[in-house]
Coordinates of C-alpha atoms in Angstrom, one line a residue:
M406 CA 329.1 252.1 259.9
S407 CA 332.3 252.3 262.1
K408 CA 333.2 250.5 265.4
T409 CA 331.4 253.4 267.3
Y410 CA 328.0 251.8 266.1
L411 CA 329.0 248.6 267.7
Q412 CA 330.0 250.1 270.9
V413 CA 327.2 252.3 271.3
V414 CA 324.3 250.5 270.0
T415 CA 325.1 246.9 269.9
G416 CA 326.7 247.0 273.3
L417 CA 323.2 248.1 274.7
F418 CA 321.7 244.8 273.6
L419 CA 324.7 242.3 273.9
G420 CA 326.7 243.6 276.7
L421 CA 324.0 243.3 279.3
L422 CA 322.7 239.6 278.6
S423 CA 321.5 237.6 281.4
I424 CA 319.9 234.4 281.7
T425 CA 318.2 235.5 284.9
A426 CA 314.6 236.6 284.8
S427 CA 314.3 239.9 283.0
A428 CA 312.4 243.1 284.3
L429 CA 310.1 243.0 281.3
S430 CA 307.2 240.4 281.5
D431 CA 306.7 238.1 278.7
A432 CA 304.1 240.3 277.2
E433 CA 306.3 243.4 277.3
F434 CA 309.2 241.9 275.6
R435 CA 306.8 240.3 273.0
T436 CA 305.8 243.8 272.3
S437 CA 309.2 245.1 272.0
L438 CA 310.2 242.2 269.6
E439 CA 307.3 243.0 267.3
A440 CA 308.2 246.8 267.3
A441 CA 311.7 245.8 266.3
R442 CA 310.5 243.6 263.5
Q443 CA 308.5 246.7 262.2
G444 CA 311.4 248.9 262.8
Q445 CA 309.3 251.1 265.5
W446 CA 312.2 251.6 267.8
N447 CA 310.6 254.2 269.8
K448 CA 308.3 251.3 271.0
V449 CA 311.3 249.0 272.1
S450 CA 311.6 249.1 275.7
E451 CA 314.8 250.3 277.2
N452 CA 314.9 247.3 279.5
A453 CA 314.9 244.9 276.5
S454 CA 318.5 245.0 276.9
D455 CA 318.5 243.0 279.9
H456 CA 316.5 240.3 278.3
V457 CA 318.0 236.8 277.5
L458 CA 316.3 237.4 274.0
A459 CA 318.0 240.8 273.5
P460 CA 319.9 239.4 270.5
Y461 CA 316.6 239.0 268.5
I462 CA 316.1 242.9 269.0
E463 CA 319.6 243.6 267.8
Y464 CA 319.3 241.2 265.0
H465 CA 316.4 243.2 263.6
R466 CA 318.2 246.6 264.3
I467 CA 321.3 245.3 262.2
K468 CA 319.1 243.9 259.5
R469 CA 317.0 247.1 259.1
N470 CA 320.2 249.2 258.7
L471 CA 322.0 247.0 256.2
P472 CA 323.9 247.5 254.0
D473 CA 325.1 250.7 256.0
V474 CA 326.2 248.5 258.9
S475 CA 329.8 247.3 258.5
A476 CA 330.9 243.9 257.9
A477 CA 333.0 244.2 261.1
D478 CA 330.0 244.8 263.0
V479 CA 328.0 242.0 261.4
R480 CA 330.8 239.6 262.1
A481 CA 331.2 240.8 265.8
Y482 CA 327.5 240.3 266.2
A483 CA 327.6 236.7 264.5
T484 CA 330.7 236.0 266.7
E485 CA 328.8 237.1 269.8
N486 CA 325.9 234.9 269.0
A487 CA 327.8 231.9 267.5
D488 CA 325.7 229.4 269.5
S489 CA 322.4 230.8 268.0
P490 CA 321.0 230.5 264.4
L491 CA 320.9 234.3 264.5
S492 CA 324.7 234.4 263.7
R493 CA 324.0 232.3 260.3
W494 CA 320.8 234.4 259.4
I495 CA 322.6 237.9 259.8
V496 CA 325.7 236.7 257.8
R497 CA 323.4 235.3 255.0
H498 CA 321.3 238.5 255.0
A499 CA 324.1 240.7 255.0
T500 CA 325.9 239.1 252.3
L501 CA 322.7 239.2 250.0
T502 CA 322.2 243.0 250.9
Y503 CA 326.0 243.8 250.2
G504 CA 325.7 242.1 246.9
A505 CA 322.6 243.9 246.0
A506 CA 324.3 247.4 246.9
R507 CA 327.5 246.1 245.0
K508 CA 329.6 246.4 248.3
W509 CA 332.2 243.9 247.3
D510 CA 334.8 244.6 249.9
E511 CA 332.2 244.1 252.6
V512 CA 331.2 240.8 251.1
L513 CA 334.8 239.5 251.2
S514 CA 335.4 241.1 254.6
L515 CA 332.3 239.1 256.0
N516 CA 332.9 235.8 254.4
E517 CA 336.1 234.0 254.6
Y518 CA 334.8 231.2 252.5
A519 CA 332.3 230.8 249.8
P520 CA 328.7 230.6 251.3
A521 CA 326.8 227.4 251.0
D522 CA 323.8 228.7 249.3
A523 CA 323.8 229.5 245.6
P524 CA 322.8 233.1 245.9
G525 CA 325.5 233.6 248.4
R526 CA 328.2 232.0 246.4
C527 CA 327.3 233.9 243.4
I528 CA 327.9 237.1 245.2
Y529 CA 331.0 236.0 246.8
Y530 CA 332.6 234.9 243.5
R531 CA 331.4 238.2 241.9
A532 CA 333.2 239.9 244.7
K533 CA 336.2 237.9 244.2
L534 CA 336.5 239.3 240.5
I535 CA 338.1 242.4 241.9
K536 CA 341.2 240.8 243.6
D537 CA 341.5 237.2 242.7
Q538 CA 339.9 236.4 239.2
A539 CA 341.3 232.9 239.0
A540 CA 339.4 231.9 242.2
A541 CA 336.2 233.8 240.8
F542 CA 336.4 232.0 237.5
D543 CA 336.9 228.6 239.2
G544 CA 333.9 229.1 241.5
G545 CA 331.8 230.7 238.7
R546 CA 332.3 227.5 236.6
Q547 CA 331.1 225.4 239.1
L548 CA 328.0 227.5 239.7
W549 CA 327.5 227.5 235.9
L550 CA 327.6 224.0 235.1
S551 CA 324.2 223.1 236.5
G552 CA 321.0 221.8 234.9
S553 CA 319.0 224.1 237.0
S554 CA 318.4 227.7 236.6
R555 CA 320.5 230.0 238.9
P556 CA 319.4 232.7 241.0
E557 CA 319.5 236.4 239.8
Q558 CA 322.7 236.9 242.0
C559 CA 324.7 235.0 239.5
D560 CA 323.9 237.3 236.5
D561 CA 326.7 239.7 237.1
L562 CA 329.3 237.0 237.5
F563 CA 328.2 235.1 234.4
K564 CA 328.2 238.2 232.3
A565 CA 331.6 238.9 233.3
M566 CA 332.7 235.3 232.5
L567 CA 331.0 235.5 229.2
S568 CA 332.7 238.8 228.2
R569 CA 336.2 237.4 229.0
G570 CA 335.6 233.9 227.3
E571 CA 335.7 232.2 230.6
I572 CA 332.2 230.8 229.6
N573 CA 332.8 229.7 226.1
E574 CA 330.9 227.7 223.5
Q575 CA 331.9 224.5 225.0
A576 CA 330.6 225.5 228.4
I577 CA 327.3 226.7 227.1
W578 CA 327.0 223.3 225.4
Q579 CA 327.9 221.5 228.6
R580 CA 325.2 223.3 230.4
A581 CA 322.5 222.7 227.7
V582 CA 323.2 219.2 228.0
L583 CA 323.0 219.1 231.8
A584 CA 319.8 221.0 231.5
L585 CA 318.0 218.3 229.2
Q586 CA 319.5 215.6 231.4
A587 CA 317.8 217.3 234.5
G588 CA 314.4 217.6 232.6
N589 CA 314.7 221.4 232.1
R590 CA 314.0 221.5 228.2
S591 CA 313.4 225.3 228.0
L592 CA 316.5 226.1 229.6
S593 CA 318.5 223.8 227.3
D594 CA 316.8 225.3 224.3
Y595 CA 317.6 228.7 225.7
L596 CA 321.2 227.9 225.8
L597 CA 321.4 226.1 222.4
R598 CA 320.3 229.6 220.9
K599 CA 323.2 231.3 222.4
L600 CA 325.6 229.0 220.5
P601 CA 327.5 230.4 217.4
A602 CA 326.5 229.5 214.0
E603 CA 329.1 226.8 213.6
W604 CA 327.2 224.9 216.4
K605 CA 323.9 225.1 214.5
A606 CA 324.1 221.6 213.0
T607 CA 325.1 220.0 216.3
S608 CA 322.2 221.8 218.1
R609 CA 319.6 220.7 215.6
T610 CA 320.7 217.1 216.0
F611 CA 320.6 217.4 219.7
R612 CA 316.9 218.7 219.5
Q613 CA 316.0 215.9 216.8
L614 CA 317.2 213.3 219.1
R615 CA 314.4 214.2 221.7
T616 CA 311.9 213.1 219.1
S617 CA 313.8 210.4 217.3
P618 CA 316.3 208.8 219.8
E619 CA 316.9 206.0 217.6
K620 CA 319.1 207.9 215.6
L621 CA 321.7 207.7 218.5
L622 CA 322.4 204.2 216.8
T623 CA 323.7 205.7 213.6
L624 CA 325.0 209.0 215.0
D625 CA 328.5 209.0 213.4
K626 CA 329.1 212.8 212.7
I627 CA 332.1 214.8 213.7
F628 CA 331.1 217.2 216.3
P629 CA 332.7 220.4 217.6
D630 CA 335.4 220.0 220.4
G631 CA 334.0 219.1 223.8
V632 CA 330.8 217.4 222.4
E633 CA 330.8 213.6 223.4
R634 CA 328.2 211.2 221.9
S635 CA 327.7 209.5 225.1
D636 CA 327.1 212.7 227.0
M637 CA 324.5 213.8 224.5
G638 CA 322.7 210.3 224.3
Y639 CA 322.6 210.2 228.1
A640 CA 320.9 213.5 228.5
V641 CA 318.4 212.6 225.8
L642 CA 317.5 209.3 227.4
A643 CA 317.5 210.8 231.0
Y644 CA 315.1 213.3 229.6
L645 CA 312.8 210.8 227.7
V646 CA 312.7 208.1 230.3
R647 CA 310.6 210.2 232.6
R648 CA 308.1 210.9 229.7
Q649 CA 308.4 207.8 227.4
P650 CA 309.7 204.9 229.4
E651 CA 308.4 202.5 226.7
T652 CA 310.5 204.3 224.0
V653 CA 313.6 204.0 226.1
A654 CA 312.8 200.3 227.0
K655 CA 312.5 199.3 223.5
L656 CA 315.7 201.1 222.5
Y657 CA 318.0 200.2 225.5
P658 CA 319.1 196.7 224.4
Q659 CA 320.1 198.0 221.1
L660 CA 322.1 200.9 222.7
A661 CA 323.8 198.5 225.1
E662 CA 324.8 196.2 222.2
A663 CA 326.1 199.1 219.9
G664 CA 328.0 200.7 222.7
V665 CA 326.6 204.2 222.1
L666 CA 326.9 205.0 225.7
S667 CA 329.7 204.7 228.2
Q668 CA 329.3 201.9 230.7
A669 CA 328.6 204.5 233.5
H670 CA 325.7 206.2 231.4
L671 CA 324.3 202.9 230.3
E672 CA 324.0 201.9 234.1
R673 CA 322.4 205.1 235.0
V674 CA 319.8 204.9 232.1
G675 CA 319.1 201.5 233.2
N676 CA 318.6 202.6 236.9
M677 CA 316.2 205.1 235.7
L678 CA 314.2 202.7 233.5
A679 CA 314.0 200.2 236.2
A680 CA 312.6 203.0 238.5
R681 CA 309.8 203.4 236.1
S682 CA 308.5 200.0 236.4
Y683 CA 305.2 201.2 237.7
R684 CA 304.5 202.8 234.5
F685 CA 304.0 199.5 232.9
D686 CA 301.3 196.8 233.6
A687 CA 302.4 193.4 234.5
D688 CA 301.4 191.8 231.3
E689 CA 302.9 194.6 229.2
R690 CA 306.1 195.2 231.0
P691 CA 309.0 194.7 228.7
E692 CA 311.7 192.0 229.5
I693 CA 314.3 194.3 229.8
V694 CA 312.6 196.0 232.7
D695 CA 312.3 193.0 234.7
Q696 CA 315.9 191.8 233.7
L697 CA 317.2 195.3 234.9
L698 CA 315.1 195.0 238.3
S699 CA 316.6 191.5 238.8
D700 CA 320.2 192.5 238.1
L701 CA 320.0 195.5 240.3
G702 CA 318.3 193.8 243.3
D703 CA 317.4 197.2 244.8
G704 CA 314.3 196.8 247.0
N705 CA 312.9 200.1 246.3
L706 CA 313.1 199.6 242.8
I707 CA 311.4 196.4 242.9
G708 CA 308.8 197.8 245.1
P709 CA 306.3 198.5 242.4
V710 CA 306.3 195.3 240.7
L711 CA 306.3 193.3 244.1
R712 CA 303.3 195.4 245.2
E713 CA 301.2 194.5 242.0
A714 CA 302.0 190.9 242.4
I715 CA 300.8 191.4 246.2
A716 CA 297.6 193.0 245.0
Q717 CA 297.1 190.3 242.5
S718 CA 297.7 187.5 244.8
D719 CA 300.3 186.2 242.5
W720 CA 302.3 184.4 245.1
T721 CA 304.6 182.7 242.9
A722 CA 305.6 186.3 241.5
V723 CA 305.8 187.7 245.1
L724 CA 308.1 184.8 246.0
A725 CA 310.4 185.3 243.0
W726 CA 310.6 189.1 243.5
T727 CA 311.4 188.9 247.3
D728 CA 314.1 186.3 246.3
K729 CA 315.8 189.1 243.9
V730 CA 316.1 191.7 246.6
Q731 CA 319.8 192.0 247.7
G732 CA 321.5 193.6 250.4
S733 CA 320.3 194.3 253.9
E734 CA 316.7 195.1 252.5
R735 CA 316.5 191.2 251.6
E736 CA 315.7 190.5 255.3
S737 CA 313.8 193.5 256.2
G738 CA 310.5 193.0 258.1
Y739 CA 308.6 194.0 255.0
H740 CA 310.1 191.5 252.6
M741 CA 310.3 188.7 254.9
Y742 CA 306.6 189.2 255.9
W743 CA 305.6 189.2 252.2
R744 CA 307.8 186.3 251.6
G745 CA 306.2 184.5 254.5
R746 CA 302.7 185.4 253.2
A747 CA 303.8 183.8 249.8
L748 CA 305.2 180.7 251.1
E749 CA 302.0 180.2 253.3
A750 CA 299.7 180.7 250.5
L751 CA 302.0 178.2 248.4
G752 CA 301.5 175.6 251.1
R753 CA 305.1 175.8 252.4
S754 CA 304.4 176.3 256.0
E755 CA 307.8 175.4 257.5
A756 CA 309.5 177.9 255.1
A757 CA 306.8 180.4 255.8
H758 CA 307.3 180.1 259.7
H759 CA 311.0 180.8 259.2
A760 CA 310.3 184.1 257.1
Y761 CA 307.8 185.2 259.8
T762 CA 310.2 184.6 262.5
K763 CA 312.9 187.0 260.7
A764 CA 310.2 189.4 259.9
A765 CA 309.1 189.4 263.7
S766 CA 312.3 190.7 264.7
A767 CA 311.6 194.1 263.0
R768 CA 310.0 197.0 265.0
E769 CA 307.6 198.1 262.2
F770 CA 304.1 197.3 260.9
Y771 CA 305.1 194.1 259.2
G772 CA 307.3 193.0 262.0
F773 CA 304.3 193.3 264.4
L774 CA 302.0 191.4 262.1
A775 CA 304.5 188.6 261.7
A776 CA 304.9 188.3 265.4
E777 CA 301.1 188.3 265.7
K778 CA 301.0 185.2 263.4
L779 CA 303.4 183.4 265.5
A780 CA 301.9 184.5 268.8
L781 CA 305.3 186.1 269.7
P782 CA 305.6 189.3 271.7
Y783 CA 306.3 192.5 269.8
E784 CA 310.2 193.4 269.4
L785 CA 310.1 197.0 270.7
K786 CA 313.8 197.1 271.4
Q787 CA 313.5 200.1 273.7
T788 CA 316.4 201.5 275.3
K789 CA 316.8 204.2 278.1
T790 CA 318.9 207.3 278.3
S791 CA 322.2 206.9 280.2
L792 CA 323.4 210.3 281.5
Q793 CA 326.4 211.1 283.4
E794 CA 326.2 213.0 286.7
G795 CA 325.8 216.7 286.1
Q796 CA 325.4 216.2 282.3
L797 CA 321.6 217.3 282.3
E798 CA 322.2 220.2 284.6
A799 CA 325.0 221.5 282.3
V800 CA 322.8 221.5 279.4
A801 CA 319.6 222.9 281.1
D802 CA 321.9 225.8 282.3
S803 CA 323.2 226.9 278.7
P804 CA 322.4 230.1 277.2
A805 CA 320.6 228.3 274.2
I806 CA 318.2 226.4 276.5
A807 CA 317.6 229.8 278.3
R808 CA 316.7 231.5 275.0
I809 CA 314.6 228.4 274.0
R810 CA 312.6 228.7 277.2
A811 CA 312.1 232.4 276.7
L812 CA 311.0 232.0 273.1
W813 CA 308.6 229.4 274.2
A814 CA 307.2 231.6 276.9
I815 CA 306.5 234.7 274.6
G816 CA 304.6 232.3 271.9
E817 CA 307.6 232.2 269.4
E818 CA 307.6 228.3 269.1
G819 CA 309.0 228.4 265.5
L820 CA 312.0 230.5 266.7
A821 CA 312.5 228.0 269.5
A822 CA 312.5 225.1 267.3
D823 CA 315.0 226.8 265.2
E824 CA 317.3 227.6 268.2
W825 CA 316.7 223.7 269.3
N826 CA 317.9 222.3 265.9
F827 CA 320.9 224.6 265.7
T828 CA 322.0 223.5 269.2
L829 CA 321.5 219.8 268.1
L830 CA 323.5 220.3 265.1
R831 CA 326.4 221.9 267.3
H832 CA 326.2 219.2 269.9
P833 CA 325.6 215.8 268.1
S834 CA 327.0 213.7 270.8
D835 CA 324.7 215.4 273.4
T836 CA 321.5 214.7 271.5
P837 CA 320.4 212.0 274.4
V838 CA 320.9 214.5 276.8
Y839 CA 318.7 217.0 275.0
A840 CA 316.0 214.6 274.3
E841 CA 315.8 213.8 278.0
L842 CA 315.8 217.4 278.9
A843 CA 312.9 218.2 276.3
K844 CA 311.0 215.3 278.0
Q845 CA 311.2 216.6 281.4
N846 CA 310.5 220.2 280.3
G847 CA 307.2 219.1 278.6
W848 CA 308.6 219.8 274.9
P849 CA 307.3 216.6 273.0
A850 CA 308.1 217.9 269.6
L851 CA 311.8 218.8 270.7
A852 CA 312.2 215.4 272.3
V853 CA 311.1 213.7 268.9
Q854 CA 313.4 216.1 267.0
A855 CA 316.5 215.2 269.3
T856 CA 316.0 211.4 268.7
I857 CA 315.8 212.2 264.9
S858 CA 318.7 214.4 264.9
G859 CA 320.8 211.9 266.8
R860 CA 319.3 208.8 265.2
H861 CA 318.3 207.4 268.5
W862 CA 315.5 205.1 267.2
N863 CA 315.4 203.0 270.4
L864 CA 314.8 205.7 272.7
L865 CA 310.8 205.2 272.5
E866 CA 309.9 207.4 275.4
H867 CA 311.5 210.2 273.7
R868 CA 310.5 209.3 270.1
F869 CA 307.1 208.6 271.2
P870 CA 306.3 211.0 274.2
L871 CA 302.9 210.5 276.0
A872 CA 301.9 214.1 274.9
Y873 CA 298.5 215.9 275.6
Q874 CA 297.4 212.5 277.1
D875 CA 294.4 214.2 279.0
E876 CA 293.1 215.9 276.0
F877 CA 293.4 212.9 273.7
S878 CA 291.8 210.6 276.4
R879 CA 288.9 213.1 276.7
W880 CA 288.1 213.2 273.1
A881 CA 288.7 209.5 272.6
E882 CA 286.0 208.8 275.1
E883 CA 283.8 211.4 273.5
Y884 CA 283.9 209.8 270.2
D885 CA 284.6 206.1 271.2
L886 CA 288.0 206.0 269.9
D887 CA 291.3 204.6 271.1
P888 CA 293.4 207.4 272.6
S889 CA 296.5 205.7 271.4
L890 CA 295.2 205.9 267.8
L891 CA 294.7 209.7 268.0
M892 CA 298.1 210.1 269.5
S893 CA 299.5 208.0 266.8
I894 CA 297.9 210.2 264.2
A895 CA 299.2 213.4 265.8
R896 CA 302.8 211.8 266.0
R897 CA 302.8 211.0 262.5
E898 CA 301.2 214.2 261.1
S899 CA 303.1 216.9 263.2
A900 CA 305.6 214.9 265.4
F901 CA 303.5 216.7 268.2
N902 CA 304.3 220.2 267.1
P903 CA 301.0 222.2 267.7
H904 CA 302.3 224.9 265.5
A905 CA 303.1 222.7 262.5
R906 CA 301.9 223.8 259.0
S907 CA 302.1 221.9 255.9
P908 CA 302.9 223.2 252.5
V909 CA 299.2 222.5 251.6
G910 CA 297.7 224.4 254.3
A911 CA 297.2 221.8 257.0
R912 CA 297.6 223.0 260.6
G913 CA 298.4 222.0 264.0
L914 CA 298.8 218.8 266.1
M915 CA 296.7 216.6 263.8
Q916 CA 297.3 218.8 260.7
I917 CA 293.7 219.6 259.9
M918 CA 292.9 221.5 256.6
P919 CA 291.0 224.8 257.3
A920 CA 288.2 223.6 255.1
T921 CA 287.8 220.3 257.0
A922 CA 287.8 222.3 260.3
K923 CA 284.9 224.6 259.1
Q924 CA 282.9 221.6 258.1
V925 CA 283.4 219.7 261.2
A926 CA 282.6 222.9 263.2
R927 CA 279.3 223.4 261.2
E928 CA 278.2 219.9 262.1
K929 CA 279.2 220.0 265.8
N930 CA 278.0 223.7 266.2
L931 CA 281.4 225.0 267.2
V932 CA 282.5 228.6 266.9
L933 CA 285.8 229.2 265.0
H934 CA 287.0 232.9 265.2
D935 CA 290.0 232.6 263.0
V936 CA 290.3 229.1 261.7
N937 CA 294.1 229.3 260.9
E938 CA 295.0 230.3 264.3
D939 CA 292.2 228.1 266.1
L940 CA 293.8 225.2 264.6
M941 CA 297.1 226.0 266.3
D942 CA 295.5 225.5 269.8
Y943 CA 295.5 222.0 270.6
R944 CA 292.4 222.4 272.6
T945 CA 290.6 223.1 269.4
N946 CA 292.7 220.9 267.1
I947 CA 292.2 217.6 269.0
P948 CA 288.5 217.7 269.3
L949 CA 288.2 218.5 265.5
G950 CA 290.6 215.9 264.4
S951 CA 289.0 213.4 266.7
Y952 CA 285.6 213.9 265.3
Y953 CA 286.9 213.8 261.8
V954 CA 288.5 210.4 262.5
R955 CA 285.1 209.1 264.0
S956 CA 283.3 210.4 260.9
L957 CA 285.7 208.4 258.6
L958 CA 285.3 205.3 260.6
E959 CA 281.5 205.6 260.3
R960 CA 282.0 206.2 256.5
Y961 CA 284.0 203.0 256.2
Q962 CA 282.1 200.9 258.5
G963 CA 284.5 200.7 261.0
N964 CA 287.6 199.8 258.7
L965 CA 290.5 201.6 260.3
I966 CA 292.7 201.1 257.3
A967 CA 290.3 202.9 255.0
A968 CA 289.6 205.7 257.5
L969 CA 293.5 206.4 257.9
A970 CA 294.1 206.3 254.2
G971 CA 291.1 208.9 253.9
Y972 CA 292.6 211.0 256.6
N973 CA 295.9 211.2 254.7
A974 CA 294.6 211.3 250.9
G975 CA 291.0 212.2 251.3
P976 CA 287.9 210.0 251.1
H977 CA 287.3 210.7 247.4
K978 CA 290.4 208.9 246.5
V979 CA 289.9 206.0 249.1
D980 CA 286.3 205.6 247.5
R981 CA 288.1 205.0 244.0
W982 CA 290.8 202.7 245.6
L983 CA 288.2 200.6 247.1
K984 CA 286.2 199.8 244.0
D985 CA 289.1 197.3 243.1
A986 CA 290.7 196.7 246.2
P987 CA 291.8 193.2 247.4
V988 CA 289.6 191.9 250.1
A989 CA 292.7 191.1 252.4
Y990 CA 293.6 194.2 254.6
D991 CA 297.3 193.9 254.2
Q992 CA 297.0 193.5 250.4
F993 CA 294.9 196.5 250.2
I994 CA 297.5 198.6 251.9
E995 CA 299.9 197.7 249.4
S996 CA 297.5 198.2 246.5
I997 CA 297.2 201.9 247.6
P998 CA 298.9 203.9 244.7
Y999 CA 300.4 206.7 246.8
R1000 CA 303.5 205.9 248.7
E1001 CA 302.9 208.6 251.2
T1002 CA 299.5 207.1 252.0
R1003 CA 300.9 203.5 252.3
D1004 CA 303.7 204.7 254.5
Y1005 CA 301.1 206.6 256.6
V1006 CA 298.7 204.0 257.2
K1007 CA 301.5 201.5 258.3
A1008 CA 303.2 204.0 260.4
V1009 CA 300.1 205.0 262.3
L1010 CA 299.1 201.4 263.0
A1011 CA 302.6 200.6 264.1
Y1012 CA 302.8 203.8 266.3
R1013 CA 299.6 202.8 268.0
V1014 CA 301.2 199.5 269.1
I1015 CA 304.0 201.4 270.6
F1016 CA 302.0 204.0 272.4
S1017 CA 299.9 201.4 273.9
S1018 CA 302.9 199.5 275.1
L1019 CA 304.6 202.5 276.6
K1020 CA 301.2 203.0 278.4
G1021 CA 301.7 199.6 280.0
K1022 CA 298.8 198.1 277.9
E1023 CA 299.0 194.5 276.8
V1024 CA 298.8 194.6 273.1
T1025 CA 298.3 191.4 271.1
A1026 CA 296.9 192.7 267.7
V1027 CA 297.9 195.5 265.4
L1028 CA 294.3 195.6 264.3
D1029 CA 291.0 194.5 266.1
P1030 CA 289.0 191.9 264.1
D1031 CA 286.5 194.6 263.3
E1032 CA 289.0 197.1 262.2
R1033 CA 290.6 194.6 259.7
V1034 CA 287.2 193.1 258.2
F1035 CA 287.3 194.4 254.5
A1036 CA 284.1 194.0 252.7
Q1037 CA 283.9 195.1 249.1
Q1038 CA 280.7 197.0 249.8
L1039 CA 282.9 199.5 251.5
S1040 CA 283.6 200.9 248.0
Q1041 CA 279.8 201.9 247.9
A1042 CA 280.1 204.4 250.7
D1043 CA 277.1 206.4 251.6
S1044 CA 277.1 209.2 248.9
A1045 CA 275.2 211.3 251.6
T1046 CA 278.2 211.4 253.9
P1047 CA 279.8 214.9 253.3
V1048 CA 283.4 214.8 252.0
R1049 CA 285.5 216.5 254.4
N1050 CA 289.0 216.5 253.2

């Protein structure tokens, strides 16, 4: 399309923008936006051009007309809307559409540099083949050398490079090695089949090593140029350590002694092997794994063996493993708390007191437990926002905030969040200002996101806004629950985004599965018209989630840890975990096999302390006595209780 298109059509929607009130009502503009999405331009109001969200209408107009809209027009639109994610979205969509239409000049006219995403980069370097083959080949080689499958947009570029010898036998071999290293065996085999006959022996050896890795110790053949024994061996071991860590553990000392791998490759395999310590029982774990864990001193890698010792009350081992943790993690609340527990159990009370004191300085679950043991106040480390005069007003009056308000008003919370996140990325130094603005506007999810984006961990009033208080209090009273507990669950589940959706289908503030919602609705004689939509309404979501929490507490005789674990992972799994669970509540948490669930339980309990404190309530215990009593009979939960998750 020519400049005339931009002047006549785009001008209608971009030249009349105003952040003042539109002549259209929210409902009327919503109708126009939906019509634009469907390409029904006769239903788009002429007055939409005066609305602050007019760029969204124009976005769909340009998108609908691609690839016939010129790169110049797309670029002009992107420049006009540089402060909105619309600019990135339209450039990416146009690049993909131009590529599919093989409009290479338009691709290069639109993109000064290679796009960040793989499909866009493939299209960009394919377009470069016409005028700058050297640059195209350089970019193509970087795309080629990946252990993952590449998008279909790369096919043209790779075919051209193969036909001109820019992707040769060595490059095919390199990618086959990278693919196996990444665990992509099928891609590796596919590439090996593409090698010429003279590579047959090398390919066969590479495949044999997957089933007989011990042959690496005697591998002394002369391979084609570009083939290194260390690269081959590392790929095989990286592949096997995920599937047969015991095989790699047995072979590792011999490989280290024989110098089969380079030092860098040997260290990487060692890290990968140490990371799979959880695959071995304590009494069967090879010495080399413990040695690697000790040498590395990584708290995350040591985690599985430490948790195993905690669950088994092996306090000597707990003390030994916490002592091996290196770096800043060594004195984290988690490690100091368990070090204190071990020292206390071993009768070393003075040393235990010292460890607990260090742990108590952390604002986290175990820091709070340590403070409790010492009868110390919780370390909340709260700070307030410090804004300069006029700073808040300047942000509030910006076009981006006007769009966010308007999107919120028409029910486009997802697009509002996209605009918000884009704005935070563009103004990283102003994230405290945006956090305060969100708080004042009653946008709790956006306030939380601002603190995360700016890493403002001590802005507790913004990280933990007292959102939906009346609704949480109402249903907490109805089901005899702590409203701060319900708020903590919602904060962990959705960060107070009432329209949150999880990959597995959970919805809304308290992230309730539709099947769970239907079960609860049947028990409470509630009518759900459209369960997926109803769960996005906090007035439905909160009562359903609150009732479910109460039912789990009844199932587990008031034990909050088991109830929270059930809320996250499902009660069937918790019933299994309880059968061999340690009696002590803190040890049970560490015995939970799912990291997500362990972290979830600890986070919700810590959040409850924070929310209660922000409400001005004096908190002296993370868990009430009846919430932490852990009888083994809990494992024999009433089989008549319906499973709701």
